[in-house]
C-alpha cells in the first residue's frame, strides 16, 4: 500500500495484493479531516492458519495522511504443527500522518503466532500504532481463555537514516508463565498496546494530559510513558470483557 499527497487529498497511489489479502478503495468519511484517506484491509480467509506467512508493506509519501484498519478481528486458528507469521514494514515520510489501528487479534487454543513490525519514520512525521490482544474464545471452552501455545509481538522503529529509536518485544507463553498472576493480566482479559511516534513538542502536550489508574471496579487499568530518543509515547491498557 502506497499513499501520496495530491493537491488537497491523500490518494492510494500504489496497491498490490495477493489472496487472501485485499484492500478496499480509499474512503474519506471524516468531515473534520476531509483529506484523511481511510482504508480497510480485508482477508478472504476465515482465520489465520498454521503455515500462513502474511506480509504488509505500507508507505506514506511526504504530507500524506491515512487511517488504515481491518474489516474485523483477526482470528488465529488452533494449530497442531508449524506456526503463522506476520511481517509488517511501515515507512512514514516527512510531514506524513498515519493511524494504523487494526481490529483485535483473537488467538484460539493452541495457536502459535509471531508478528514482526519494522517502522521507518521521519522526524516530522506522526504515527499512531495500535495492537489489541483478546484472551481467546473464552465463552466457547474453558481452556480457550489464554489458551494459545505461543504469541510473539516485536516492534522496532528507526529514522530513515538508520538511527534506532526503540525496540519492544512481547512474548506470551502461558505454559511457562501464568497469565492470571499479578503483574501480568491478573483479573483482566484484554491487552492494548498503543505507540505514538511524533515530534517531541506534540508528545509533551499529549503526555501532560494522560493519567494513569488501576480501576478494578470498572475493569480498567492504563498508563503511558515516554519512549527513548524522544521518539514519542507508549500506552498500555488492560480491560475486561463482559
mmCIF file with all atom_site columns, N, CA and C in Angstrom, residues 97-132:
data_model
loop_
_atom_site.group_PDB
_atom_site.id
_atom_site.type_symbol
_atom_site.label_atom_id
_atom_site.label_alt_id
_atom_site.label_comp_id
_atom_site.label_asym_id
_atom_site.label_entity_id
_atom_site.label_seq_id
_atom_site.pdbx_PDB_ins_code
_atom_site.Cartn_x
_atom_site.Cartn_y
_atom_site.Cartn_z
_atom_site.occupancy
_atom_site.B_iso_or_equiv
_atom_site.pdbx_formal_charge
_atom_site.auth_seq_id
_atom_site.auth_comp_id
_atom_site.auth_asym_id
_atom_site.auth_atom_id
_atom_site.pdbx_PDB_model_num
ATOM 1   N N  . UNK A 1 97  ? 1.197  11.607  8.170  1.00 0.00 ? 97  UNK A N  1
ATOM 2   C CA . UNK A 1 97  ? 0.436  11.250  9.375  1.00 0.00 ? 97  UNK A CA 1
ATOM 3   C C  . UNK A 1 97  ? -0.283 9.937   9.108  1.00 0.00 ? 97  UNK A C  1
ATOM 4   N N  . UNK A 1 98  ? -0.051 8.949   9.981  1.00 0.00 ? 98  UNK A N  1
ATOM 5   C CA . UNK A 1 98  ? -0.654 7.629   9.793  1.00 0.00 ? 98  UNK A CA 1
ATOM 6   C C  . UNK A 1 98  ? -1.255 7.131   11.090 1.00 0.00 ? 98  UNK A C  1
ATOM 7   N N  . UNK A 1 99  ? -2.504 6.673   11.019 1.00 0.00 ? 99  UNK A N  1
ATOM 8   C CA . UNK A 1 99  ? -3.143 5.921   12.092 1.00 0.00 ? 99  UNK A CA 1
ATOM 9   C C  . UNK A 1 99  ? -3.249 4.470   11.617 1.00 0.00 ? 99  UNK A C  1
ATOM 10  N N  . UNK A 1 100 ? -2.486 3.591   12.242 1.00 0.00 ? 100 UNK A N  1
ATOM 11  C CA . UNK A 1 100 ? -2.528 2.173   11.887 1.00 0.00 ? 100 UNK A CA 1
ATOM 12  C C  . UNK A 1 100 ? -3.155 1.436   13.056 1.00 0.00 ? 100 UNK A C  1
ATOM 13  N N  . UNK A 1 101 ? -4.433 1.105   12.935 1.00 0.00 ? 101 UNK A N  1
ATOM 14  C CA . UNK A 1 101 ? -5.206 0.620   14.075 1.00 0.00 ? 101 UNK A CA 1
ATOM 15  C C  . UNK A 1 101 ? -6.072 -0.569  13.671 1.00 0.00 ? 101 UNK A C  1
ATOM 16  N N  . UNK A 1 102 ? -5.481 -1.743  13.537 1.00 0.00 ? 102 UNK A N  1
ATOM 17  C CA . UNK A 1 102 ? -6.259 -2.944  13.188 1.00 0.00 ? 102 UNK A CA 1
ATOM 18  C C  . UNK A 1 102 ? -7.220 -3.329  14.308 1.00 0.00 ? 102 UNK A C  1
ATOM 19  N N  . UNK A 1 103 ? -8.234 -4.099  13.955 1.00 0.00 ? 103 UNK A N  1
ATOM 20  C CA . UNK A 1 103 ? -9.140 -4.665  14.954 1.00 0.00 ? 103 UNK A CA 1
ATOM 21  C C  . UNK A 1 103 ? -8.389 -5.722  15.776 1.00 0.00 ? 103 UNK A C  1
ATOM 22  N N  . UNK A 1 104 ? -8.957 -6.184  16.899 1.00 0.00 ? 104 UNK A N  1
ATOM 23  C CA . UNK A 1 104 ? -8.214 -7.070  17.808 1.00 0.00 ? 104 UNK A CA 1
ATOM 24  C C  . UNK A 1 104 ? -7.792 -8.397  17.189 1.00 0.00 ? 104 UNK A C  1
ATOM 25  N N  . UNK A 1 105 ? -6.776 -8.985  17.815 1.00 0.00 ? 105 UNK A N  1
ATOM 26  C CA . UNK A 1 105 ? -6.322 -10.332 17.490 1.00 0.00 ? 105 UNK A CA 1
ATOM 27  C C  . UNK A 1 105 ? -6.934 -11.298 18.493 1.00 0.00 ? 105 UNK A C  1
ATOM 28  N N  . UNK A 1 106 ? -7.544 -12.373 17.978 1.00 0.00 ? 106 UNK A N  1
ATOM 29  C CA . UNK A 1 106 ? -8.186 -13.374 18.840 1.00 0.00 ? 106 UNK A CA 1
ATOM 30  C C  . UNK A 1 106 ? -7.510 -14.718 18.587 1.00 0.00 ? 106 UNK A C  1
ATOM 31  N N  . UNK A 1 107 ? -6.595 -15.145 19.457 1.00 0.00 ? 107 UNK A N  1
ATOM 32  C CA . UNK A 1 107 ? -5.942 -16.437 19.262 1.00 0.00 ? 107 UNK A CA 1
ATOM 33  C C  . UNK A 1 107 ? -6.785 -17.572 19.827 1.00 0.00 ? 107 UNK A C  1
ATOM 34  N N  . UNK A 1 108 ? -6.952 -18.631 19.048 1.00 0.00 ? 108 UNK A N  1
ATOM 35  C CA . UNK A 1 108 ? -7.658 -19.812 19.520 1.00 0.00 ? 108 UNK A CA 1
ATOM 36  C C  . UNK A 1 108 ? -6.707 -20.676 20.356 1.00 0.00 ? 108 UNK A C  1
ATOM 37  N N  . UNK A 1 109 ? -7.275 -21.635 21.045 1.00 0.00 ? 109 UNK A N  1
ATOM 38  C CA . UNK A 1 109 ? -6.491 -22.556 21.862 1.00 0.00 ? 109 UNK A CA 1
ATOM 39  C C  . UNK A 1 109 ? -5.469 -23.289 20.997 1.00 0.00 ? 109 UNK A C  1
ATOM 40  N N  . UNK A 1 110 ? -4.206 -23.303 21.465 1.00 0.00 ? 110 UNK A N  1
ATOM 41  C CA . UNK A 1 110 ? -3.157 -23.998 20.737 1.00 0.00 ? 110 UNK A CA 1
ATOM 42  C C  . UNK A 1 110 ? -2.534 -23.205 19.600 1.00 0.00 ? 110 UNK A C  1
ATOM 43  N N  . UNK A 1 111 ? -2.890 -21.929 19.439 1.00 0.00 ? 111 UNK A N  1
ATOM 44  C CA . UNK A 1 111 ? -2.357 -21.119 18.336 1.00 0.00 ? 111 UNK A CA 1
ATOM 45  C C  . UNK A 1 111 ? -0.896 -20.740 18.604 1.00 0.00 ? 111 UNK A C  1
ATOM 46  N N  . UNK A 1 112 ? -0.130 -20.636 17.518 1.00 0.00 ? 112 UNK A N  1
ATOM 47  C CA . UNK A 1 112 ? 1.244  -20.135 17.567 1.00 0.00 ? 112 UNK A CA 1
ATOM 48  C C  . UNK A 1 112 ? 1.363  -19.035 16.519 1.00 0.00 ? 112 UNK A C  1
ATOM 49  N N  . UNK A 1 113 ? 1.583  -17.799 16.975 1.00 0.00 ? 113 UNK A N  1
ATOM 50  C CA . UNK A 1 113 ? 1.546  -16.642 16.073 1.00 0.00 ? 113 UNK A CA 1
ATOM 51  C C  . UNK A 1 113 ? 2.709  -15.725 16.402 1.00 0.00 ? 113 UNK A C  1
ATOM 52  N N  . UNK A 1 114 ? 3.471  -15.374 15.366 1.00 0.00 ? 114 UNK A N  1
ATOM 53  C CA . UNK A 1 114 ? 4.626  -14.491 15.525 1.00 0.00 ? 114 UNK A CA 1
ATOM 54  C C  . UNK A 1 114 ? 4.438  -13.275 14.626 1.00 0.00 ? 114 UNK A C  1
ATOM 55  N N  . UNK A 1 115 ? 4.574  -12.078 15.188 1.00 0.00 ? 115 UNK A N  1
ATOM 56  C CA . UNK A 1 115 ? 4.411  -10.841 14.430 1.00 0.00 ? 115 UNK A CA 1
ATOM 57  C C  . UNK A 1 115 ? 5.660  -9.988  14.587 1.00 0.00 ? 115 UNK A C  1
ATOM 58  N N  . UNK A 1 116 ? 6.151  -9.455  13.475 1.00 0.00 ? 116 UNK A N  1
ATOM 59  C CA . UNK A 1 116 ? 7.339  -8.600  13.482 1.00 0.00 ? 116 UNK A CA 1
ATOM 60  C C  . UNK A 1 116 ? 7.024  -7.339  12.687 1.00 0.00 ? 116 UNK A C  1
ATOM 61  N N  . UNK A 1 117 ? 7.114  -6.176  13.339 1.00 0.00 ? 117 UNK A N  1
ATOM 62  C CA . UNK A 1 117 ? 6.788  -4.895  12.705 1.00 0.00 ? 117 UNK A CA 1
ATOM 63  C C  . UNK A 1 117 ? 8.015  -4.002  12.728 1.00 0.00 ? 117 UNK A C  1
ATOM 64  N N  . UNK A 1 118 ? 8.389  -3.491  11.579 1.00 0.00 ? 118 UNK A N  1
ATOM 65  C CA . UNK A 1 118 ? 9.541  -2.590  11.464 1.00 0.00 ? 118 UNK A CA 1
ATOM 66  C C  . UNK A 1 118 ? 9.067  -1.258  10.891 1.00 0.00 ? 118 UNK A C  1
ATOM 67  N N  . UNK A 1 119 ? 9.418  -0.184  11.594 1.00 0.00 ? 119 UNK A N  1
ATOM 68  C CA . UNK A 1 119 ? 8.919  1.151   11.270 1.00 0.00 ? 119 UNK A CA 1
ATOM 69  C C  . UNK A 1 119 ? 10.079 2.065   10.928 1.00 0.00 ? 119 UNK A C  1
ATOM 70  N N  . UNK A 1 120 ? 9.939  2.808   9.839  1.00 0.00 ? 120 UNK A N  1
ATOM 71  C CA . UNK A 1 120 ? 10.853 3.888   9.490  1.00 0.00 ? 120 UNK A CA 1
ATOM 72  C C  . UNK A 1 120 ? 10.035 5.179   9.474  1.00 0.00 ? 120 UNK A C  1
ATOM 73  N N  . UNK A 1 121 ? 10.430 6.146   10.307 1.00 0.00 ? 121 UNK A N  1
ATOM 74  C CA . UNK A 1 121 ? 9.619  7.361   10.435 1.00 0.00 ? 121 UNK A CA 1
ATOM 75  C C  . UNK A 1 121 ? 10.513 8.590   10.437 1.00 0.00 ? 121 UNK A C  1
ATOM 76  N N  . UNK A 1 122 ? 10.146 9.581   9.634  1.00 0.00 ? 122 UNK A N  1
ATOM 77  C CA . UNK A 1 122 ? 10.891 10.832  9.560  1.00 0.00 ? 122 UNK A CA 1
ATOM 78  C C  . UNK A 1 122 ? 10.661 11.658  10.823 1.00 0.00 ? 122 UNK A C  1
ATOM 79  N N  . UNK A 1 123 ? 11.587 12.547  11.190 1.00 0.00 ? 123 UNK A N  1
ATOM 80  C CA . UNK A 1 123 ? 11.462 13.331  12.430 1.00 0.00 ? 123 UNK A CA 1
ATOM 81  C C  . UNK A 1 123 ? 10.211 14.203  12.488 1.00 0.00 ? 123 UNK A C  1
ATOM 82  N N  . UNK A 1 124 ? 9.673  14.629  11.343 1.00 0.00 ? 124 UNK A N  1
ATOM 83  C CA . UNK A 1 124 ? 8.497  15.500  11.339 1.00 0.00 ? 124 UNK A CA 1
ATOM 84  C C  . UNK A 1 124 ? 7.195  14.747  11.128 1.00 0.00 ? 124 UNK A C  1
ATOM 85  N N  . UNK A 1 125 ? 7.252  13.426  11.041 1.00 0.00 ? 125 UNK A N  1
ATOM 86  C CA . UNK A 1 125 ? 6.054  12.612  10.784 1.00 0.00 ? 125 UNK A CA 1
ATOM 87  C C  . UNK A 1 125 ? 5.427  12.158  12.097 1.00 0.00 ? 125 UNK A C  1
ATOM 88  N N  . UNK A 1 126 ? 4.183  11.657  11.996 1.00 0.00 ? 126 UNK A N  1
ATOM 89  C CA . UNK A 1 126 ? 3.458  11.128  13.156 1.00 0.00 ? 126 UNK A CA 1
ATOM 90  C C  . UNK A 1 126 ? 2.844  9.783   12.793 1.00 0.00 ? 126 UNK A C  1
ATOM 91  N N  . UNK A 1 127 ? 2.987  8.826   13.717 1.00 0.00 ? 127 UNK A N  1
ATOM 92  C CA . UNK A 1 127 ? 2.385  7.506   13.555 1.00 0.00 ? 127 UNK A CA 1
ATOM 93  C C  . UNK A 1 127 ? 1.702  7.114   14.859 1.00 0.00 ? 127 UNK A C  1
ATOM 94  N N  . UNK A 1 128 ? 0.418  6.756   14.756 1.00 0.00 ? 128 UNK A N  1
ATOM 95  C CA . UNK A 1 128 ? -0.317 6.179   15.879 1.00 0.00 ? 128 UNK A CA 1
ATOM 96  C C  . UNK A 1 128 ? -0.535 4.717   15.540 1.00 0.00 ? 128 UNK A C  1
ATOM 97  N N  . UNK A 1 129 ? 0.125  3.827   16.297 1.00 0.00 ? 129 UNK A N  1
ATOM 98  C CA . UNK A 1 129 ? 0.157  2.395   16.010 1.00 0.00 ? 129 UNK A CA 1
ATOM 99  C C  . UNK A 1 129 ? -0.467 1.654   17.180 1.00 0.00 ? 129 UNK A C  1
ATOM 100 N N  . UNK A 1 130 ? -1.429 0.761   16.902 1.00 0.00 ? 130 UNK A N  1
ATOM 101 C CA . UNK A 1 130 ? -2.142 0.082   17.984 1.00 0.00 ? 130 UNK A CA 1
ATOM 102 C C  . UNK A 1 130 ? -2.193 -1.421  17.756 1.00 0.00 ? 130 UNK A C  1
ATOM 103 N N  . UNK A 1 131 ? -2.090 -2.166  18.858 1.00 0.00 ? 131 UNK A N  1
ATOM 104 C CA . UNK A 1 131 ? -2.292 -3.611  18.873 1.00 0.00 ? 131 UNK A CA 1
ATOM 105 C C  . UNK A 1 131 ? -3.251 -3.935  20.015 1.00 0.00 ? 131 UNK A C  1
ATOM 106 N N  . UNK A 1 132 ? -4.254 -4.762  19.739 1.00 0.00 ? 132 UNK A N  1
ATOM 107 C CA . UNK A 1 132 ? -5.197 -5.190  20.774 1.00 0.00 ? 132 UNK A CA 1
ATOM 108 C C  . UNK A 1 132 ? -5.238 -6.708  20.773 1.00 0.00 ? 132 UNK A C  1
#
